[in-house]
Amino acid sequence: ENPTNNQESRLNEFIENPKKSLWKLAFPMMFGMMVHSIYMLTDTAFIGKWVGGDALSALGYVFPYMFIIMGITFGLGSGATAVIAKYIGMKSKEGADSAAGQTLLIGFFISIFILSVTFLFKENIFTIQNANPNVIDQALSYFRILSFGAVFLIFSMFVRSILSGEGDNLFPMKILGIGTVLNIILDPILIHYFEKFGRGIEGAAIATVLSHIAVCIILIYYLVYKKTSYIDFSIKHLKLQPKVLKEILAIGIPSSLSMIIMAMGAFVFNIILNSDDAVAAFNIGSRIEHLFFLPIISISSSLVTLVGMFYGANRFDLIQNIIKYGLKRSLYFALFCTIFFFSTSEYLLPLFTDSESIKNITIQYFSIVCFSYPFVTIGMTSSRIMQGLGKGTPVLIITLVRVILINAPIGWYLTRVLDKPIEYVWYCILLSSFIASFMGLLWMNNIIKQYKRDYSTVT
């Protein structure tokens, strides 16, 4: 079938039934990310049980840096999704193809940057977090391998963002699902093999890189050689297009910066916590709750595509309806997560670690942070909606307030100056999430009102 005809029918379907379309976009994304999150939890369990507590701490110290890499990619990918969706809503294939080409060019330069940083700074990026020498050694081994495989991760994430912009979440999630299953298969084999030499954590990193390489090979085969997508992935679109690039960066850079700020927040948290067990607990808690947040993440990400397309097609009426519908459903999931973690966290933790100290800290983390989930949902969803409307700055400002003005300084003051226990850091997360959600909702409503006035004037 002709990909162009398929795309036109998909756009018409989105316009005719936005609610059904939201789930058609969200479910494949949810499934793909769920498989990946299950891998992350499995990886954490294997490392925690087979390699030990130091290796779990090493993952916690690596997490902020990997979050930066993924955050930059995800943030710029959000810009690509919104711009491509807008061009498709305008029925401009040339604009959509150009935006895809600029996105891949961005990925190439990000990969070079990551390799340069890894080579230049090496173990210095871990000694600053107050880790002990054995943990630093394991963290550096893990991070060095992942960094050299980052180019494959970045490529696959950008392709997913491009295809999401054209409204196709099913194909990329199938391929990423295959990569994750491969990762799950390779993980115990390579961890077990390398643990014979006391380097089990390196086996986990190699398994991850091999799975990313496999995903890239499959994507290149189908998209470049078989040409199965609406977007044209030809080399001719890789030439610089300043106008289109500026559109992507206008949305993507603020989003990426907000992700970097969140990563730096995790970095500062590792310093504030000042304990390898607390860092390990924070890492386990973050990974577990991410799995349960997938429906919310999937809905908010799908809203970028739908809002972007409706924005390009000048269908403000559909934008309002789908925002209300998506936000309500996300809040239902958030309330479920709050109840679930508050009542069951003590039964989950023995699956991930044998350390009583790490278990107790993680249970304490969930008993407080779970009440932030509805507020996190409102902040996340409103930010993604604003990206779909072409507004990238709000998410940056909101993240600055949440992390730089509240989480980091108040957490530091309470624990380091007033010598309060670790649980006060978790209370800071709750407070900052509440304030960020209020800001996001207010800002989104103001943008919608402004858009509505402009829409009324035009019509």
XYZ file of C-alpha atoms in Angstrom:
459
model
C 0.000 0.000 0.000
C 1.049 3.571 -0.653
C 2.423 5.108 2.600
C 1.093 8.527 1.532
C -2.472 7.248 1.180
C -2.150 5.445 4.512
C -1.028 8.666 6.170
C -3.968 10.664 4.780
C -6.435 8.046 6.031
C -4.681 8.038 9.442
C -4.975 11.834 9.722
C -8.673 11.665 8.816
C -9.177 8.904 11.379
C -7.509 11.008 14.102
C -9.783 13.942 13.297
C -12.955 11.831 13.155
C -12.327 9.933 16.403
C -9.695 11.611 18.629
C -10.393 9.512 21.749
C -10.008 6.193 19.965
C -6.898 7.550 18.231
C -5.348 8.473 21.578
C -5.477 4.844 22.667
C -4.267 3.593 19.271
C -1.176 5.739 19.814
C -0.801 5.114 23.552
C -1.195 1.317 23.753
C 1.705 0.368 21.433
C 3.937 2.910 23.159
C 2.826 1.645 26.568
C 3.533 -1.968 25.641
C 6.954 -1.199 24.185
C 8.033 0.877 27.174
C 6.603 -1.728 29.548
C 8.795 -4.425 28.013
C 11.778 -2.074 28.338
C 10.937 -1.245 31.961
C 10.585 -4.923 32.787
C 14.066 -5.347 31.344
C 15.376 -2.509 33.550
C 13.860 -4.143 36.619
C 15.189 -7.557 35.592
C 18.606 -5.998 35.010
C 18.459 -4.387 38.458
C 17.422 -7.690 40.054
C 20.199 -9.672 38.314
C 22.840 -7.125 39.270
C 21.536 -6.761 42.827
C 21.337 -10.503 43.458
C 24.362 -11.759 41.482
C 26.849 -8.891 41.513
C 25.998 -7.183 44.811
C 25.154 -3.937 46.588
C 28.174 -2.037 45.240
C 27.012 -2.749 41.688
C 23.514 -1.466 42.549
C 25.094 1.705 43.923
C 27.165 1.977 40.724
C 23.939 1.932 38.689
C 22.634 4.741 40.878
C 25.734 6.847 40.228
C 25.577 6.182 36.475
C 21.858 6.976 36.293
C 22.151 10.807 36.215
C 24.541 10.671 33.252
C 22.451 8.188 31.302
C 19.413 10.310 32.149
C 21.192 13.296 30.591
C 21.862 11.352 27.382
C 18.305 10.045 27.171
C 16.911 13.392 28.285
C 18.664 15.308 25.498
C 17.487 12.729 22.975
C 13.944 12.560 24.318
C 13.678 16.349 24.575
C 14.852 17.012 21.030
C 12.744 14.058 19.885
C 9.698 15.789 21.394
C 10.463 18.797 19.226
C 10.710 16.537 16.165
C 7.406 14.792 17.002
C 5.549 18.093 17.427
C 6.970 19.672 14.247
C 6.402 16.573 12.083
C 2.845 16.202 13.425
C 2.163 19.869 12.623
C 3.425 19.508 9.046
C 1.339 16.375 8.555
C -1.704 18.230 9.906
C -0.909 20.891 7.276
C -0.569 18.057 4.690
C 3.022 19.101 3.905
C 5.032 15.925 3.267
C 8.088 17.908 2.219
C 8.128 19.710 5.576
C 7.737 16.422 7.478
C 10.588 14.785 5.515
C 12.859 17.775 6.119
C 12.109 17.706 9.861
C 13.013 14.003 9.988
C 16.323 14.666 8.223
C 17.230 17.467 10.629
C 16.429 15.187 13.569
C 18.882 12.532 12.367
C 21.570 15.192 11.847
C 21.080 16.326 15.437
C 21.508 12.716 16.591
C 24.855 12.432 14.804
C 26.302 15.484 16.569
C 24.933 14.420 19.980
C 26.696 11.053 19.623
C 30.046 12.757 18.930
C 29.535 14.997 21.964
C 28.810 12.061 24.304
C 31.886 10.132 23.176
C 34.036 13.239 23.692
C 32.749 13.819 27.245
C 33.296 10.173 28.207
C 36.878 10.239 26.897
C 37.794 13.557 28.527
C 36.336 13.200 32.027
C 36.411 9.428 32.702
C 36.318 8.577 36.438
C 36.094 12.259 37.473
C 32.364 12.208 36.803
C 31.936 9.641 39.604
C 34.477 10.746 42.219
C 32.530 14.001 42.543
C 29.521 12.030 43.842
C 31.424 10.764 46.939
C 31.300 7.092 45.886
C 33.813 4.607 47.302
C 36.657 3.380 45.001
C 35.128 -0.041 44.248
C 31.790 1.538 43.292
C 33.594 4.097 41.098
C 35.437 1.316 39.293
C 32.215 -0.552 38.533
C 30.325 2.606 37.568
C 33.073 3.668 35.168
C 33.220 0.231 33.527
C 29.459 0.215 33.033
C 29.252 3.794 31.777
C 32.199 3.537 29.379
C 30.616 0.605 27.527
C 27.169 2.238 27.398
C 28.665 5.494 26.103
C 30.225 3.786 23.101
C 26.849 2.205 22.371
C 24.979 5.496 22.835
C 24.960 6.253 19.089
C 22.698 3.250 18.516
C 20.388 4.191 21.394
C 20.126 7.779 20.130
C 19.358 6.702 16.563
C 16.574 4.348 17.630
C 15.028 6.924 19.990
C 15.026 9.610 17.292
C 13.466 7.236 14.757
C 10.736 6.491 17.297
C 10.106 10.231 17.726
C 9.939 10.728 13.946
C 7.474 7.879 13.446
C 5.449 9.069 16.432
C 5.112 12.422 14.663
C 3.475 10.690 11.701
C 1.167 8.840 14.097
C 2.857 5.422 13.949
C 3.734 4.160 17.418
C 3.123 0.489 16.634
C 6.063 -0.301 14.314
C 8.860 1.305 16.379
C 7.544 -0.285 19.559
C 7.551 -3.727 17.931
C 11.189 -3.286 16.963
C 12.205 -1.822 20.321
C 10.331 -4.687 21.976
C 12.435 -7.182 20.009
C 15.589 -5.387 21.170
C 14.441 -5.471 24.788
C 13.616 -9.187 24.671
C 17.082 -9.791 23.201
C 18.527 -7.734 26.047
C 16.653 -9.800 28.642
C 18.012 -13.006 27.064
C 21.613 -11.760 26.868
C 21.646 -10.111 30.299
C 21.880 -13.175 32.591
C 24.202 -14.976 30.151
C 26.738 -12.146 29.937
C 26.442 -11.087 33.595
C 27.078 -14.688 34.666
C 30.032 -15.055 32.281
C 31.759 -11.768 33.219
C 31.103 -12.307 36.933
C 33.666 -15.123 36.745
C 36.224 -12.334 36.338
C 34.556 -10.064 38.897
C 33.136 -7.829 36.120
C 29.471 -8.848 36.062
C 28.306 -5.265 35.596
C 30.238 -5.076 32.306
C 28.240 -8.047 31.030
C 25.017 -6.112 31.675
C 26.356 -3.122 29.737
C 27.469 -5.247 26.766
C 24.055 -6.945 26.626
C 22.407 -3.519 26.426
C 24.692 -2.280 23.646
C 24.241 -5.450 21.559
C 20.455 -5.096 21.759
C 20.665 -1.430 20.628
C 22.802 -2.464 17.648
C 20.251 -5.130 16.675
C 17.399 -2.564 16.837
C 19.306 -0.132 14.594
C 20.011 -2.799 11.968
C 16.321 -3.758 11.811
C 15.167 -0.116 11.621
C 17.617 0.717 8.821
C 16.503 -2.334 6.858
C 12.794 -1.520 7.029
C 12.880 2.284 6.833
C 15.796 2.952 4.488
C 15.781 -0.094 2.226
C 12.167 -1.322 2.387
C 10.729 2.248 2.715
C 7.761 1.170 4.836
C 7.024 4.581 6.405
C 5.291 7.750 5.237
C 8.427 9.709 6.147
C 11.210 9.452 3.549
C 14.514 8.497 5.230
C 16.607 9.214 2.118
C 20.066 10.776 2.419
C 18.913 13.822 0.436
C 16.972 15.054 3.496
C 20.124 15.100 5.655
C 21.248 18.445 4.246
C 20.903 21.418 6.570
C 17.495 23.154 6.545
C 17.838 26.149 8.933
C 14.119 27.039 9.036
C 12.962 23.520 9.930
C 15.900 22.961 12.277
C 14.989 26.144 14.141
C 11.401 24.910 14.611
C 12.608 21.630 16.111
C 15.164 23.290 18.377
C 12.669 25.931 19.566
C 10.638 23.133 21.166
C 13.373 20.539 21.677
C 16.094 22.601 23.381
C 13.951 23.792 26.327
C 12.662 20.233 26.733
C 16.204 18.815 26.618
C 17.439 21.410 29.092
C 14.609 20.485 31.437
C 15.681 16.832 31.193
C 19.287 17.812 31.909
C 18.126 19.778 34.937
C 16.244 16.700 36.187
C 19.377 14.614 35.663
C 21.420 17.173 37.571
C 18.769 16.986 40.284
C 19.366 13.225 40.519
C 23.109 13.963 40.598
C 22.638 16.445 43.464
C 20.365 13.963 45.230
C 23.187 11.401 45.151
C 25.437 13.945 46.872
C 22.749 14.984 49.378
C 21.932 11.375 50.245
C 25.642 10.842 50.989
C 25.207 7.083 51.339
C 25.713 4.234 48.885
C 22.663 2.414 50.346
C 20.455 5.503 49.987
C 21.607 6.005 46.374
C 20.838 2.346 45.634
C 17.392 2.723 47.245
C 16.622 5.853 45.235
C 17.702 4.047 42.046
C 15.506 0.996 42.775
C 12.499 3.163 43.698
C 12.818 5.246 40.529
C 13.013 2.162 38.307
C 10.035 0.432 39.912
C 7.737 3.455 39.806
C 8.699 4.132 36.181
C 7.057 0.829 35.177
C 3.753 1.839 36.751
C 3.929 5.325 35.253
C 4.008 3.990 31.691
C 0.279 4.547 30.964
C 0.660 8.184 32.019
C 3.849 8.673 30.001
C 2.236 7.000 26.967
C -0.896 9.148 27.111
C 1.067 12.393 27.518
C 3.431 11.459 24.655
C 0.496 10.547 22.398
C -1.077 13.913 23.165
C 1.956 15.608 21.589
C 1.146 13.885 18.274
C -2.609 14.537 18.370
C -2.382 18.122 19.616
C 0.356 18.840 17.045
C -1.718 17.440 14.174
C -4.884 19.249 15.269
C -2.856 22.434 15.694
C -1.530 22.106 12.135
C -5.057 21.426 10.863
C -6.493 24.415 12.833
C -8.922 22.199 14.766
C -8.934 23.933 18.158
C -12.216 22.261 19.114
C -10.553 18.845 18.957
C -7.550 20.065 20.954
C -9.695 21.064 23.938
C -11.661 17.825 23.969
C -8.666 15.507 23.752
C -6.795 17.422 26.476
C -9.663 16.977 28.956
C -10.081 13.331 28.052
C -6.360 12.471 28.244
C -5.720 14.350 31.488
C -8.627 12.658 33.289
C -7.492 9.166 32.274
C -3.928 9.902 33.335
C -5.089 11.006 36.773
C -7.002 7.748 37.234
C -3.768 5.822 36.663
C -1.857 8.124 39.013
C -4.312 7.576 41.861
C -4.045 3.822 41.357
C -0.243 4.053 41.569
C -0.465 6.067 44.794
C -2.669 3.473 46.481
C -0.654 0.534 45.115
C 2.785 1.727 46.244
C 1.580 2.964 49.609
C 0.135 -0.458 50.433
C 2.490 -2.944 48.705
C 6.042 -1.527 48.527
C 7.295 -3.614 51.469
C 6.359 -6.799 49.575
C 8.076 -5.742 46.327
C 11.536 -4.836 47.593
C 12.822 -8.339 48.533
C 12.720 -9.122 44.791
C 15.466 -6.565 44.121
C 17.876 -6.652 47.035
C 18.801 -8.691 50.110
C 20.083 -5.615 51.942
C 17.793 -4.681 54.845
C 19.117 -1.126 54.833
C 18.348 -0.578 51.137
C 14.901 -2.179 51.521
C 13.958 0.015 54.483
C 15.074 3.233 52.794
C 13.162 2.353 49.606
C 9.973 1.535 51.556
C 10.261 4.905 53.283
C 10.762 6.552 49.872
C 7.525 5.060 48.496
C 5.511 5.860 51.647
C 6.063 9.578 51.014
C 6.754 10.043 47.296
C 3.676 8.043 46.190
C 1.475 11.010 47.180
C 3.246 13.145 44.563
C 2.084 10.978 41.642
C -1.160 12.876 40.818
C 0.768 16.159 40.845
C 3.578 14.699 38.716
C 0.917 13.557 36.250
C -0.639 17.012 35.931
C 2.773 18.638 35.461
C 3.972 16.067 32.920
C 0.778 16.052 30.856
C 0.366 19.834 30.739
C 4.023 20.216 29.683
C 3.646 17.706 26.841
C 0.450 19.394 25.658
C 2.259 22.736 25.508
C 4.988 21.090 23.414
C 2.314 19.880 20.998
C 1.159 23.485 20.694
C 4.712 24.526 19.808
C 5.622 25.939 23.232
C 8.891 24.562 24.574
C 9.810 27.177 27.176
C 7.183 26.399 29.875
C 8.540 22.913 30.587
C 12.017 24.386 31.109
C 10.830 27.086 33.522
C 8.679 24.646 35.500
C 11.552 22.171 35.816
C 13.915 24.944 36.932
C 11.518 25.894 39.715
C 10.908 22.285 40.761
C 14.513 21.061 40.778
C 16.790 24.105 41.139
C 14.667 26.329 43.376
C 12.947 23.703 45.546
C 14.310 20.139 45.468
C 18.061 20.693 45.491
C 18.483 23.707 47.826
C 15.787 22.779 50.351
C 16.879 19.144 50.417
C 20.486 20.214 50.956
C 19.564 22.696 53.690
C 17.380 20.248 55.609
C 19.815 17.317 55.542
C 23.213 19.021 55.573
C 22.556 22.188 57.592
C 19.722 21.135 59.908
C 20.911 17.492 59.938
C 17.431 16.114 59.248
C 17.039 12.446 58.185
C 16.825 11.277 54.546
C 13.019 11.225 54.565
C 13.032 15.028 54.366
C 14.498 14.728 50.852
C 11.414 12.702 49.896
C 9.161 15.417 51.351
C 10.940 17.936 49.101
C 9.974 15.822 46.072
C 6.324 15.921 47.186
C 6.345 19.695 47.734
C 8.052 20.495 44.426
C 5.667 18.224 42.475
C 2.658 20.057 43.915
C 4.015 23.489 42.967
C 5.093 22.324 39.485
C 1.651 20.851 38.740
C -0.051 24.110 39.712
C 2.305 26.103 37.469
C 1.873 23.706 34.545
C -1.903 23.670 34.682
C -2.120 27.460 34.947
C 0.373 28.015 32.108
C -1.354 25.500 29.833
C -4.761 27.101 30.412
C -3.361 30.540 29.559
C -1.863 29.243 26.297
C -5.143 27.538 25.385
C -7.109 30.722 26.105
C -4.724 32.723 23.922
C -4.981 30.136 21.163
C -8.766 30.173 21.465
C -8.829 33.969 21.045
C -6.600 33.722 17.970
C -8.734 30.888 16.599
C -11.953 32.911 17.106
C -10.392 35.919 15.358
C -9.381 33.849 12.316
C -12.748 32.119 12.010
